[in-house]
mmCIF file of C-alpha atoms and ligand atoms in Angstrom:
data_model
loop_
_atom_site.group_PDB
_atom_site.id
_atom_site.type_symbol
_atom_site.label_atom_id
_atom_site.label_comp_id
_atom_site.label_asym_id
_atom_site.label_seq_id
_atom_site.Cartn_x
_atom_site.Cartn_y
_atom_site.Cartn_z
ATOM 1 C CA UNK A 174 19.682 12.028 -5.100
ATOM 2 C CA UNK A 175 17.282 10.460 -7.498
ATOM 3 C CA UNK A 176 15.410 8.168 -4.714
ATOM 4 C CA UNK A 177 12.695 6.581 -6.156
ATOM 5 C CA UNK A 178 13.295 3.472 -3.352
ATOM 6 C CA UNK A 179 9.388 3.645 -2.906
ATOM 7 C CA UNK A 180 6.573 6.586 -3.088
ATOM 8 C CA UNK A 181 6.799 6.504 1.040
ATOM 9 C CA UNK A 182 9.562 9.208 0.696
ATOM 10 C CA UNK A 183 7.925 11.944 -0.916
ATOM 11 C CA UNK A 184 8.136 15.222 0.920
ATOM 12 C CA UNK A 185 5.189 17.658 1.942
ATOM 13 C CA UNK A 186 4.456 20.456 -0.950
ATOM 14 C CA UNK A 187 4.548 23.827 0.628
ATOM 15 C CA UNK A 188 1.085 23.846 0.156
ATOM 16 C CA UNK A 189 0.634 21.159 2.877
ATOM 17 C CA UNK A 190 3.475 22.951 4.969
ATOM 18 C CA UNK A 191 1.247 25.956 5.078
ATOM 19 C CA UNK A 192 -1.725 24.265 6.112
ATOM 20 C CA UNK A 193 -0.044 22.428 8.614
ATOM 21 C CA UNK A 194 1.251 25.673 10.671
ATOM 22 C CA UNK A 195 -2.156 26.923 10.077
ATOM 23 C CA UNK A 196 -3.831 24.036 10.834
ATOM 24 C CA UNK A 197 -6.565 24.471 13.687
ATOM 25 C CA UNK A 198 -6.457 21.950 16.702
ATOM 26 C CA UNK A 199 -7.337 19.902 19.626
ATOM 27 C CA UNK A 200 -6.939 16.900 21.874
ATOM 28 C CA UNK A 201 -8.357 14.262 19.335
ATOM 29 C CA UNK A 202 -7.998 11.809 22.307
ATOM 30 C CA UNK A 203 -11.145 13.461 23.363
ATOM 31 C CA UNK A 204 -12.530 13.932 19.986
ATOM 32 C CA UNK A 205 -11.958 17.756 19.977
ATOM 33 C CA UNK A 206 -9.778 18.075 16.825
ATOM 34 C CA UNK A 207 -11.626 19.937 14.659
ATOM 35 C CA UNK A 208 -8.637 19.046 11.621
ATOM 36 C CA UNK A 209 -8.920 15.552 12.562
ATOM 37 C CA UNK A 210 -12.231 15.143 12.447
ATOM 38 C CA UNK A 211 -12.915 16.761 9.116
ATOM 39 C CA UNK A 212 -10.003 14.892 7.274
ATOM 40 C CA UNK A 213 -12.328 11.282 9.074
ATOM 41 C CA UNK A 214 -15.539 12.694 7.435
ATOM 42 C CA UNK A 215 -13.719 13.714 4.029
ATOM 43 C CA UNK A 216 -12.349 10.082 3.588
ATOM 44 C CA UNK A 217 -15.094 8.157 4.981
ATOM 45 C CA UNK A 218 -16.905 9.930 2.000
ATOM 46 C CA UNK A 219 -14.587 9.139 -0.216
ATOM 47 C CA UNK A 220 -14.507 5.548 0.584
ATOM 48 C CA UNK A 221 -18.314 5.807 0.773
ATOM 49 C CA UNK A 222 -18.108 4.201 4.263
ATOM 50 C CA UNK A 223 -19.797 4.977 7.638
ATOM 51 C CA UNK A 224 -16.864 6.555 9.464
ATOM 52 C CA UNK A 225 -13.022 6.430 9.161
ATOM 53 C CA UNK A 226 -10.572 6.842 11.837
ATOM 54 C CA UNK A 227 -6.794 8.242 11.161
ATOM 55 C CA UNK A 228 -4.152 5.893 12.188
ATOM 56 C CA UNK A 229 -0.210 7.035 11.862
ATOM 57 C CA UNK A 230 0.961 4.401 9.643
ATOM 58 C CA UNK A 231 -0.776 2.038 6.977
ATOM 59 C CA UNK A 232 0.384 -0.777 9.190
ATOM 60 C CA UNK A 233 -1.387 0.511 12.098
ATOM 61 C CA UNK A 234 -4.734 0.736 10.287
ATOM 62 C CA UNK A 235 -4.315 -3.090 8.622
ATOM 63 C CA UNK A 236 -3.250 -3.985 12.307
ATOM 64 C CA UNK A 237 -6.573 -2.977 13.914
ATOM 65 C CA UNK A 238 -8.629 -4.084 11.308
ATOM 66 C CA UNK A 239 -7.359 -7.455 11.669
ATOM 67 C CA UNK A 240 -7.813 -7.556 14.772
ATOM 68 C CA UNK A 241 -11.686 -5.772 14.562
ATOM 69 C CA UNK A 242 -12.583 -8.607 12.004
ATOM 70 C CA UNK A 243 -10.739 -11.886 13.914
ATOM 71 C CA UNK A 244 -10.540 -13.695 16.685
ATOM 72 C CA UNK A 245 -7.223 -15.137 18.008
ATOM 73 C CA UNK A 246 -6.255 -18.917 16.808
ATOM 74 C CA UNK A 247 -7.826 -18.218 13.638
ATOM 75 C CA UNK A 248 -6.502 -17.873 9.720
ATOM 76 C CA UNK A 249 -6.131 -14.428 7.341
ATOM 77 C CA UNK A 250 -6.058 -15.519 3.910
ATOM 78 C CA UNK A 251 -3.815 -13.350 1.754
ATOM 79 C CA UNK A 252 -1.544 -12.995 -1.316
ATOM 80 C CA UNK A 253 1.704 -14.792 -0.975
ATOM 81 C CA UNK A 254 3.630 -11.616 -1.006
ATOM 82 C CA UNK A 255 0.836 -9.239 1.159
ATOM 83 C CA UNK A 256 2.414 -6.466 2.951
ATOM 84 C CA UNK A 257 0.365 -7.855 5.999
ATOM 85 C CA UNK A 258 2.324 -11.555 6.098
ATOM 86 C CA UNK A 259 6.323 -10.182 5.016
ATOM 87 C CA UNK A 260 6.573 -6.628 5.932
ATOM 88 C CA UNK A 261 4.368 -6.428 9.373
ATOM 89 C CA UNK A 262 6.805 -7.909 11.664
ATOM 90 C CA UNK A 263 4.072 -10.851 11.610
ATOM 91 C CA UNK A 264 1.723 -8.442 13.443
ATOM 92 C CA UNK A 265 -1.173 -11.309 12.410
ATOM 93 C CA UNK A 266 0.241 -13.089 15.232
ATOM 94 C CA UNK A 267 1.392 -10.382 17.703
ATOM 95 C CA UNK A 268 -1.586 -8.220 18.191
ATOM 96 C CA UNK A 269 -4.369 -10.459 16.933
ATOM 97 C CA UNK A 270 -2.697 -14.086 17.437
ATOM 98 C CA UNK A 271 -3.995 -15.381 14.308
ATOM 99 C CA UNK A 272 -2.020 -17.280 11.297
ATOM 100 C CA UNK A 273 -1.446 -15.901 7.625
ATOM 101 C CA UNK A 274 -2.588 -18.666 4.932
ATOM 102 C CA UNK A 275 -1.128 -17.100 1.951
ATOM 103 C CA UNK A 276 -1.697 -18.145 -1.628
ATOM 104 C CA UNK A 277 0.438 -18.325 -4.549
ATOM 105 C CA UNK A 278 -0.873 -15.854 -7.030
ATOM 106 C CA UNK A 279 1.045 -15.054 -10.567
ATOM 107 C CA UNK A 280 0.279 -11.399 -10.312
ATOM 108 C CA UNK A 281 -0.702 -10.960 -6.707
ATOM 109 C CA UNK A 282 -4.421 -10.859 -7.646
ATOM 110 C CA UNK A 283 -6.377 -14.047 -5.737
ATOM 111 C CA UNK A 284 -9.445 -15.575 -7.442
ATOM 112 C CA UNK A 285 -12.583 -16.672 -5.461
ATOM 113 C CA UNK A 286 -11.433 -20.879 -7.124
ATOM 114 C CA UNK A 287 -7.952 -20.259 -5.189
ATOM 115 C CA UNK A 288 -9.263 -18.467 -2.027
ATOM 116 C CA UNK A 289 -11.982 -21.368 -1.970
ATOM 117 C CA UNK A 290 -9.733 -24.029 -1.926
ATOM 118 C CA UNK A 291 -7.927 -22.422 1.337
ATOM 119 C CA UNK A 292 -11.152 -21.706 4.007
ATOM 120 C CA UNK A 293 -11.494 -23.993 6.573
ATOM 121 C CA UNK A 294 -14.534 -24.335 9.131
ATOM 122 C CA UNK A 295 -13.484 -24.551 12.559
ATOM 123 C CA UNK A 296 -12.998 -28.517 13.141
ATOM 124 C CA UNK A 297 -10.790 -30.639 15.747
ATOM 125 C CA UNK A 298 -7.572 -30.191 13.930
ATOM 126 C CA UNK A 299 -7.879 -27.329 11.612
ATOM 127 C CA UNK A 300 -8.012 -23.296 12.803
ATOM 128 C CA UNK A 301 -11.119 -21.262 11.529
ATOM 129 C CA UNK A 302 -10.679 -19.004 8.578
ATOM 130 C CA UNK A 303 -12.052 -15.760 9.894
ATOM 131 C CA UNK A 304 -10.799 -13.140 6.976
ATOM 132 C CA UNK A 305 -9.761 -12.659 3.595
ATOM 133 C CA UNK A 306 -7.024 -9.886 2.927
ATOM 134 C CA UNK A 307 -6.367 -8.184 -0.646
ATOM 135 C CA UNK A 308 -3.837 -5.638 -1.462
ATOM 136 C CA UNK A 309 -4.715 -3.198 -3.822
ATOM 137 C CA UNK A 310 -2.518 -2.410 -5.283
ATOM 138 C CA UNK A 311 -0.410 -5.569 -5.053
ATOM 139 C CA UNK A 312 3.113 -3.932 -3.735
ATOM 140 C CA UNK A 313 5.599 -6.785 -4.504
ATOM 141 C CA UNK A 314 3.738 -8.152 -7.323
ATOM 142 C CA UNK A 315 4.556 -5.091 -8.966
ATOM 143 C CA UNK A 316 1.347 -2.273 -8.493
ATOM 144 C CA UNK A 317 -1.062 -4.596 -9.665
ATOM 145 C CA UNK A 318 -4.855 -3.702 -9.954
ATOM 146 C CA UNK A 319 -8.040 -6.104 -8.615
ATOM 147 C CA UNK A 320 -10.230 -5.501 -11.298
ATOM 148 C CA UNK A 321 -13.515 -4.929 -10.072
ATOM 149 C CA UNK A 322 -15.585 -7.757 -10.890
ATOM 150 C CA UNK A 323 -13.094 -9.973 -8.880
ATOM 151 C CA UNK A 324 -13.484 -8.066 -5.680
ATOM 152 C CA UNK A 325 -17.139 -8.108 -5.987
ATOM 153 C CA UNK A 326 -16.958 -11.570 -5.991
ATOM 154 C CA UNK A 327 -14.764 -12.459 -3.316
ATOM 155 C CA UNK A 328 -16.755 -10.152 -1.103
ATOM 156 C CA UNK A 329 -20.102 -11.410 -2.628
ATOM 157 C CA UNK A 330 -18.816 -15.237 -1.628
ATOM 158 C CA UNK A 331 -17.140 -14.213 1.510
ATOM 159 C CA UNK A 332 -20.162 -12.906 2.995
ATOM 160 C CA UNK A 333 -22.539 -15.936 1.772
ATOM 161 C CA UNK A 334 -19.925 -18.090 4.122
ATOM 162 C CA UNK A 335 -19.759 -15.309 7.144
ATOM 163 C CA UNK A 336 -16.471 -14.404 6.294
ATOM 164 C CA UNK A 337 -14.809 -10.435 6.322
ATOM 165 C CA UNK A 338 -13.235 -8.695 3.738
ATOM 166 C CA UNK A 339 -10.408 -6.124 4.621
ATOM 167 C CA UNK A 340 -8.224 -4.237 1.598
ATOM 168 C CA UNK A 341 -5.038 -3.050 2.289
ATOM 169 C CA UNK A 342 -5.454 -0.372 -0.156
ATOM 170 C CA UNK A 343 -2.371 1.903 1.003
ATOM 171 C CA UNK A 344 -2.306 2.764 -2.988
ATOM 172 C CA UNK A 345 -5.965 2.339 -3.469
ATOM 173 C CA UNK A 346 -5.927 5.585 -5.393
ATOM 174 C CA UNK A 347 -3.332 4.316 -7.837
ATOM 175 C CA UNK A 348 -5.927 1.834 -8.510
ATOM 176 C CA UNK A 349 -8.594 4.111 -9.194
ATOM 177 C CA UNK A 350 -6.517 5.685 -11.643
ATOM 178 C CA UNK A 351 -5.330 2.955 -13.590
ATOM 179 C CA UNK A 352 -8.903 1.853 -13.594
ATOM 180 C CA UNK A 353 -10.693 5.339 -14.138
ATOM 181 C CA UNK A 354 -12.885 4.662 -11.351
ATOM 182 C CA UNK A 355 -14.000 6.621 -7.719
ATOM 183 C CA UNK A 356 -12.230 4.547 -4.727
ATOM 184 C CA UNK A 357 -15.450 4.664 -3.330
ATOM 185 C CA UNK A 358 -16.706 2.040 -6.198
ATOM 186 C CA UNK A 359 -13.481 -0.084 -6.200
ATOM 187 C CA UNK A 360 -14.097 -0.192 -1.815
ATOM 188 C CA UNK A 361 -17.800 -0.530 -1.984
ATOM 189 C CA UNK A 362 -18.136 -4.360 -1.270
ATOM 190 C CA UNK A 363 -15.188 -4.668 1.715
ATOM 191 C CA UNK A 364 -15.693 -4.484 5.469
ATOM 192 C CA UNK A 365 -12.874 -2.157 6.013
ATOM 193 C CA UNK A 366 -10.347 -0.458 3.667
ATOM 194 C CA UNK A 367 -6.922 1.314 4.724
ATOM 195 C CA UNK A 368 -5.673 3.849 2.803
ATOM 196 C CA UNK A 369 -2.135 5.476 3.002
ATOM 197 C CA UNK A 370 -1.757 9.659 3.099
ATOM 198 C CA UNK A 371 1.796 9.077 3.463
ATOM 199 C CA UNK A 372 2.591 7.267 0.020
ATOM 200 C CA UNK A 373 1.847 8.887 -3.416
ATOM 201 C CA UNK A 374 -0.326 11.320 -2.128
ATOM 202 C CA UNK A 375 2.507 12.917 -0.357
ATOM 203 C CA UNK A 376 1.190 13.675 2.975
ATOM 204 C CA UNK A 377 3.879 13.336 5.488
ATOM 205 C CA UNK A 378 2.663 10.773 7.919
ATOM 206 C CA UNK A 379 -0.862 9.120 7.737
ATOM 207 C CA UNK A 380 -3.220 6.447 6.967
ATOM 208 C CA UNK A 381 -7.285 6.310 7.025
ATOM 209 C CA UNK A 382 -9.029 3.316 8.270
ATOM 210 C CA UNK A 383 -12.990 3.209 6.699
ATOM 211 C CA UNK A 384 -15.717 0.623 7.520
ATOM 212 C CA UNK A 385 -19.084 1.145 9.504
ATOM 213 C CA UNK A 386 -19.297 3.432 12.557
ATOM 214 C CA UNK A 387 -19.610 0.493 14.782
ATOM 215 C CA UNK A 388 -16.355 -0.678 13.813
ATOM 216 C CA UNK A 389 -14.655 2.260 13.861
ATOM 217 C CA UNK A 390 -15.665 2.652 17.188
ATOM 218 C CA UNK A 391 -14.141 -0.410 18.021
ATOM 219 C CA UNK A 392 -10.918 0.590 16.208
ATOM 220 C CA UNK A 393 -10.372 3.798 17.957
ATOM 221 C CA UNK A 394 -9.771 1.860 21.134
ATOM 222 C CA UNK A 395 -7.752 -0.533 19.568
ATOM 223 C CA UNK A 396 -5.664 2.379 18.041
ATOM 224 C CA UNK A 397 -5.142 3.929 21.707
ATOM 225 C CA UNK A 398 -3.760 0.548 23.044
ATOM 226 C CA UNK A 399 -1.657 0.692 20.438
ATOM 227 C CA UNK A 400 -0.276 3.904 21.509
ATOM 228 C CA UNK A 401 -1.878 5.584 18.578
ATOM 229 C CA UNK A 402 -4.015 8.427 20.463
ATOM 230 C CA UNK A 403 -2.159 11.410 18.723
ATOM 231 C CA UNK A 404 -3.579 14.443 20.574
ATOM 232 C CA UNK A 405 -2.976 17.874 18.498
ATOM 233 C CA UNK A 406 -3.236 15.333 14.932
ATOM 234 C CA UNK A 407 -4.277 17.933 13.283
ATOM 235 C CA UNK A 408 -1.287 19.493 12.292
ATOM 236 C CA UNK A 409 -0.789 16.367 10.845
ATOM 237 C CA UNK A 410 -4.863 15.805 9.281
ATOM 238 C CA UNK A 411 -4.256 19.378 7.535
ATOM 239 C CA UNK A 412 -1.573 17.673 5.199
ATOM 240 C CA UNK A 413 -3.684 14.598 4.942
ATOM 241 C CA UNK A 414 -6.719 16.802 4.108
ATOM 242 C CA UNK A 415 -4.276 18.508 0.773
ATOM 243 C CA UNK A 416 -3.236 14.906 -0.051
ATOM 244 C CA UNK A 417 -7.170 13.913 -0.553
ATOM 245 C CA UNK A 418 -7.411 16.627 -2.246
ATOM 246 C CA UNK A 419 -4.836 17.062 -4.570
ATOM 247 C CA UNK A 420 -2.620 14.545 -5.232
ATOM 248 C CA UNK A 421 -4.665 11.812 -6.609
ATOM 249 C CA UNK A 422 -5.200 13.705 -10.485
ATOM 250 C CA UNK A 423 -1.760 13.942 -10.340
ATOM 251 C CA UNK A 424 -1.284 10.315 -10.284
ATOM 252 C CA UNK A 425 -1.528 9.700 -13.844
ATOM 253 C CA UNK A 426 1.795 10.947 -14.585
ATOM 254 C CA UNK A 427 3.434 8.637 -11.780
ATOM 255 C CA UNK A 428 2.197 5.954 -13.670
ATOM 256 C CA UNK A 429 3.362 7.212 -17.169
ATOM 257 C CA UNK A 430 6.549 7.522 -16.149
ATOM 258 C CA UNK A 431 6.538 4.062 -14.473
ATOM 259 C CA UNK A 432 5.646 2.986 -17.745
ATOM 260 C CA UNK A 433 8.243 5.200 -19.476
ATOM 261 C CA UNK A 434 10.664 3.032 -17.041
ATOM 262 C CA UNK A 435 9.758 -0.056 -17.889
ATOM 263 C CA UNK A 436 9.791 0.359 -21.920
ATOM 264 C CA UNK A 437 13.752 1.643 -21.304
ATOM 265 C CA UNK A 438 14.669 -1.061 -18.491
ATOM 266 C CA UNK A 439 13.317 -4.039 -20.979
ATOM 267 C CA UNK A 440 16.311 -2.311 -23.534
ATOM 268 C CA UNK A 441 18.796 -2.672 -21.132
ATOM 269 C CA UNK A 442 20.834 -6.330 -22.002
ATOM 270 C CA UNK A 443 20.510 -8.201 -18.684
ATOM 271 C CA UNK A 444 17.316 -7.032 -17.549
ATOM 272 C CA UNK A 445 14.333 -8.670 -17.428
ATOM 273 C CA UNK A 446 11.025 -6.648 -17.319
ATOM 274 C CA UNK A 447 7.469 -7.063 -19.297
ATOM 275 C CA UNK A 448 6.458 -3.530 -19.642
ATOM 276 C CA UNK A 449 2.696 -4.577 -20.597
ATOM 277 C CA UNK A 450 2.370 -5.901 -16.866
ATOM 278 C CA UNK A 451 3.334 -2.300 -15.881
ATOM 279 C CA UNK A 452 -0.362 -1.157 -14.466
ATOM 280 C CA UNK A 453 0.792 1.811 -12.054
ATOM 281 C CA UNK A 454 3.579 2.913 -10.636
ATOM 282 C CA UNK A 455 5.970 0.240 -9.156
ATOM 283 C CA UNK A 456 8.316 -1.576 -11.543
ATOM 284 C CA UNK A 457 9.388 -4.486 -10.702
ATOM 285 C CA UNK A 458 12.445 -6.256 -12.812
ATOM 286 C CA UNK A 459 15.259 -9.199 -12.727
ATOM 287 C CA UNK A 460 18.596 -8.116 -12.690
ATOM 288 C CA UNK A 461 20.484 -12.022 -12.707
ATOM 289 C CA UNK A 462 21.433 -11.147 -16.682
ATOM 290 C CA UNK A 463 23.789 -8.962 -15.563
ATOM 291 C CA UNK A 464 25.637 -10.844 -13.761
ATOM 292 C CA UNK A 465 25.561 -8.630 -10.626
ATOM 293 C CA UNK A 466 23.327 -9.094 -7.529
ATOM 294 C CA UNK A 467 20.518 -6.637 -6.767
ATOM 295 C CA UNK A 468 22.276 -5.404 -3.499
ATOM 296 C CA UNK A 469 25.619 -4.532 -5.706
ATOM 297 C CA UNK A 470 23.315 -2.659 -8.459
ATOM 298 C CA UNK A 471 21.661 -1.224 -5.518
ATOM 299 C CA UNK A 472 25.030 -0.008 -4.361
ATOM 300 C CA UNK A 473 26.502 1.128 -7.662
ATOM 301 C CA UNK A 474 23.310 3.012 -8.288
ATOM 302 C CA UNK A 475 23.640 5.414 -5.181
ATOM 303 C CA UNK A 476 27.359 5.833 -6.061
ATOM 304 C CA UNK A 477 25.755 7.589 -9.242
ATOM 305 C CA UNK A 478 23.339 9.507 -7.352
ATOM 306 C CA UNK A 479 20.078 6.695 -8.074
ATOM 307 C CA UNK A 480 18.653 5.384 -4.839
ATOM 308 C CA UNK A 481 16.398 1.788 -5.719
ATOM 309 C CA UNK A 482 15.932 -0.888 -3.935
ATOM 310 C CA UNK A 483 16.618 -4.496 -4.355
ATOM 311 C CA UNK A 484 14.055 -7.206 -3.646
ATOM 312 C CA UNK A 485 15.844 -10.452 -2.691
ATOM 313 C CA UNK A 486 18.706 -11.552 -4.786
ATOM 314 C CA UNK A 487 18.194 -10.452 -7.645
ATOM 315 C CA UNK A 488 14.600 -8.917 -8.037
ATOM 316 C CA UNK A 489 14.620 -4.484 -7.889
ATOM 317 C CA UNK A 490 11.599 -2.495 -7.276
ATOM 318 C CA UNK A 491 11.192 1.163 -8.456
ATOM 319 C CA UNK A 492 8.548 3.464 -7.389
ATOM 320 C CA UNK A 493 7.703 6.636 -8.935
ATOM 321 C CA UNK A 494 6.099 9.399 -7.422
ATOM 322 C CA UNK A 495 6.087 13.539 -7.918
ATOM 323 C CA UNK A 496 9.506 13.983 -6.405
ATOM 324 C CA UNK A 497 11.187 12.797 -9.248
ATOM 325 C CA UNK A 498 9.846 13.994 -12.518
ATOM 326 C CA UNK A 499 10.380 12.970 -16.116
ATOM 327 C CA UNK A 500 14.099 14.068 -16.152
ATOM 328 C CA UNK A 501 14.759 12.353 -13.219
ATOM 329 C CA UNK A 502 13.493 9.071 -14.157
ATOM 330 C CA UNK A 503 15.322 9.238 -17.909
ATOM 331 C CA UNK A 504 18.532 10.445 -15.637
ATOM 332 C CA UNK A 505 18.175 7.003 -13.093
ATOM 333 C CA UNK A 506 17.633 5.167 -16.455
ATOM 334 C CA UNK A 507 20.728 6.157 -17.939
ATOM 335 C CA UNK A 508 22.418 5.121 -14.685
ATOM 336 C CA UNK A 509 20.978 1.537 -14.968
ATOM 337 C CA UNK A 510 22.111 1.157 -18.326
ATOM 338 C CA UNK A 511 25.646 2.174 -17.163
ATOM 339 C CA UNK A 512 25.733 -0.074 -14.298
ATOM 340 C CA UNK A 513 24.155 -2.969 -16.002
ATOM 341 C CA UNK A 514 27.018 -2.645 -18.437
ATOM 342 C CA UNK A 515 29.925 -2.376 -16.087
ATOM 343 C CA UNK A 516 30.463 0.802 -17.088
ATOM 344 C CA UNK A 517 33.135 2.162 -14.595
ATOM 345 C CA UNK A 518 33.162 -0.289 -12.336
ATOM 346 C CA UNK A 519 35.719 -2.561 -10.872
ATOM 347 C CA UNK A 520 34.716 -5.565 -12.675
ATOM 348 C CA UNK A 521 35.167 -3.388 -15.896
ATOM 349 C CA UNK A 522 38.362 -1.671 -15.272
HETATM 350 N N1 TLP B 758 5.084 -0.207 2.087
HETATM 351 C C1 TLP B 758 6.456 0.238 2.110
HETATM 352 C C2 TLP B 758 7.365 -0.817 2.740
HETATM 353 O O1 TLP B 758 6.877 -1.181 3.975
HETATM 354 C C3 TLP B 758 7.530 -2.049 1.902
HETATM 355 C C4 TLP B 758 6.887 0.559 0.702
HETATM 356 O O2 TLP B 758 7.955 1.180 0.562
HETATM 357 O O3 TLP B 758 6.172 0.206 -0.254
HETATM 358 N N2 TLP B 758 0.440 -1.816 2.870
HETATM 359 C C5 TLP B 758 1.169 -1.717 1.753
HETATM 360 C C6 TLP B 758 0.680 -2.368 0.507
HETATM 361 C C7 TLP B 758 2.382 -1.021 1.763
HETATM 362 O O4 TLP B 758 3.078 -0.959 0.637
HETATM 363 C C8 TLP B 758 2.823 -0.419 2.952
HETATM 364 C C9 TLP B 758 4.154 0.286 3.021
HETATM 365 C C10 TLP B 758 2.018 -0.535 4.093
HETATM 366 C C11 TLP B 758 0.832 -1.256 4.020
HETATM 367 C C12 TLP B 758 2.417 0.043 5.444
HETATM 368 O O5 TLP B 758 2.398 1.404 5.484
HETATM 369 P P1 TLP B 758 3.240 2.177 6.618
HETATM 370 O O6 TLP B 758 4.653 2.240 6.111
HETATM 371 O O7 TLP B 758 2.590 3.508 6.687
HETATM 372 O O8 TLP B 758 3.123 1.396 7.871
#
């Protein structure tokens, strides 16, 4: 199977695997994991933050720092289309009882002049806006990249008005290569970043949570009510620890062949795609041309050994990642071309 459904399914390297049997460990409950504790200095470094605190899953690590930067009955402004308001099983609510107010961006990148518009003091109808949310890179807009000067002033103006910054940056990295920058200059002006292991960095299971060390002492308590105390982690930490490591120079040629992708997709008659708005590696495209629904060229697509995922009705999203090299990407293009065409199928015959 050619599964590039999303960069969440890449598989350890051996190199991980090996480090992971090796790995040394203890009860991180109690602090004592030697693994764990290195991979929290390594990417609080990296993120040029105080401390940083491993959390099993991305949404884990946007779920405490949520809550670490809100109080409940008040607002999280985010992108229309933010991981944190449609794919979080409206955790805003559950954990940290507090409302989304998203905004409609083209491109998933919010301006200052549209998150402006949207903060509200505390008054006798309307809820306090206590925190701003960008996702960088922008998932469902299609891997798009903050540039820099607009996070520096959203968390320039935020922090005039007392409000938080938090960046989901589960592909953070992938922004710091499309923009040939350190993460640690991209993350400088936000109150907490998360960061995913687990995605195109290839570590198993994983995010990191960064901000100061007073906050991460705070989220280290919120992460054990949330059943998150892991115990022996390191086993886990000494993939994490390869990821940091390795996989972000490798990144580059995820995003060349999302590119790649996108060039061939806007050939295919039917498809809609503007490979210039390509920045990383998801590729987003409309499939209505066709005249088949997402789901069905979702369907006919695994029949031919292609695993991608539809977005709605008729919106796909393809993620590329080092499971599936060059070859594999030409080989799942091919496929769409023949499916787009109703080549073999029912319809056709
Ligand atoms: N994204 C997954 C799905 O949940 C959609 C994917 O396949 O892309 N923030 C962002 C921007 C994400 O894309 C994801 C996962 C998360 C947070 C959550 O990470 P996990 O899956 O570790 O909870």
């Amino acid at each position: 199977m050619i599964d590039l459904r999303s960069d969440t399914v890449t598989k350890p390297t051996p190199e991980m695997r090996r480090a992971m049997m090796e790995a040394e460990v203890g009860d991180d409950v109690y602090g004592e994991d030697p693994t764990v504790n290195l991979l929290e200095s390594r990417a609080a470094a990296i993120a040029g933050k105080e401390a940083a605190l491993f959390v099993p899953t991305g949404t884990m690590g946007n779920t405490i720092a949520v809550k670490l930067h809100t109080h409940h009955g008040e607002e999280v402004i985010c992108d229309v289309r933010a991981h944190v308001l449609e794919y979080e099983l409206s955790m805003l609510a559950w954990f940290s009882g507090c409302v989304g107010r998203p905004i409609q961006t083209s491109d998933g990148i919010m301006s200052w002049e549209q998150i402006a518009r949207e903060i509200r003091p505390l008054g006798p109808h309307r809820a306090r806006t206590a925190l701003i949310e960008i996702e960088d890179t922008n998932n469902i807009a299609g891997g798009t990249v903050y540039p820099l000067a607009v996070i520096q002033e959203i968390c320039g103006q935020a922090h005039e008005r007392g409000l938080k910054v938090h960046m989901d940056g589960a592909r953070v990295f992938n922004a710091a290569e499309a923009l040939s920058k350190p993460v640690r200059e991209i993350v400088a002006p936000v109150d907490t970043v998360m960061f995913c292991l687990s995605k195109g960095l290839g570590a198993p299971v994983g995010s990191m949570l960064a901000g100061t060390a007073e906050d991460m002492a705070r989220a280290r308590l919120y992460r054990k009510r949330l059943g998150g105390g892991m115990r022996q982690a390191g086993v886990l930490a000494a993939a994490g620890l390869i990821a940091l490591e390795q996989s972000p120079r490798r990144l580059g040629e995820d995003h060349r062949n999302a590119r790649m992708m996108a060039r061939g997709l806007a050939g295919i008659p039917g498809i809609q795609i503007d490979p210039a708005k390509v920045q990383t590696n998801i590729v987003m495209f409309e499939v209505s041309g066709t005249g088949l629904p997402a789901a069905e060229i979702s369907w006919r697509l695994k029949e031919r050994g292609v695993l991608i995922n539809p977005v709605g009705a008729t919106w796909m999203r393809l993620v590329t990642h080092y499971d599936v090299d060059r070859e594999g990407c030409e080989m799942a293009l091919a496929a769409l071309a023949e499916v787009a065409a109703g080549v073999g199928s029912v319809a056709a015959s």
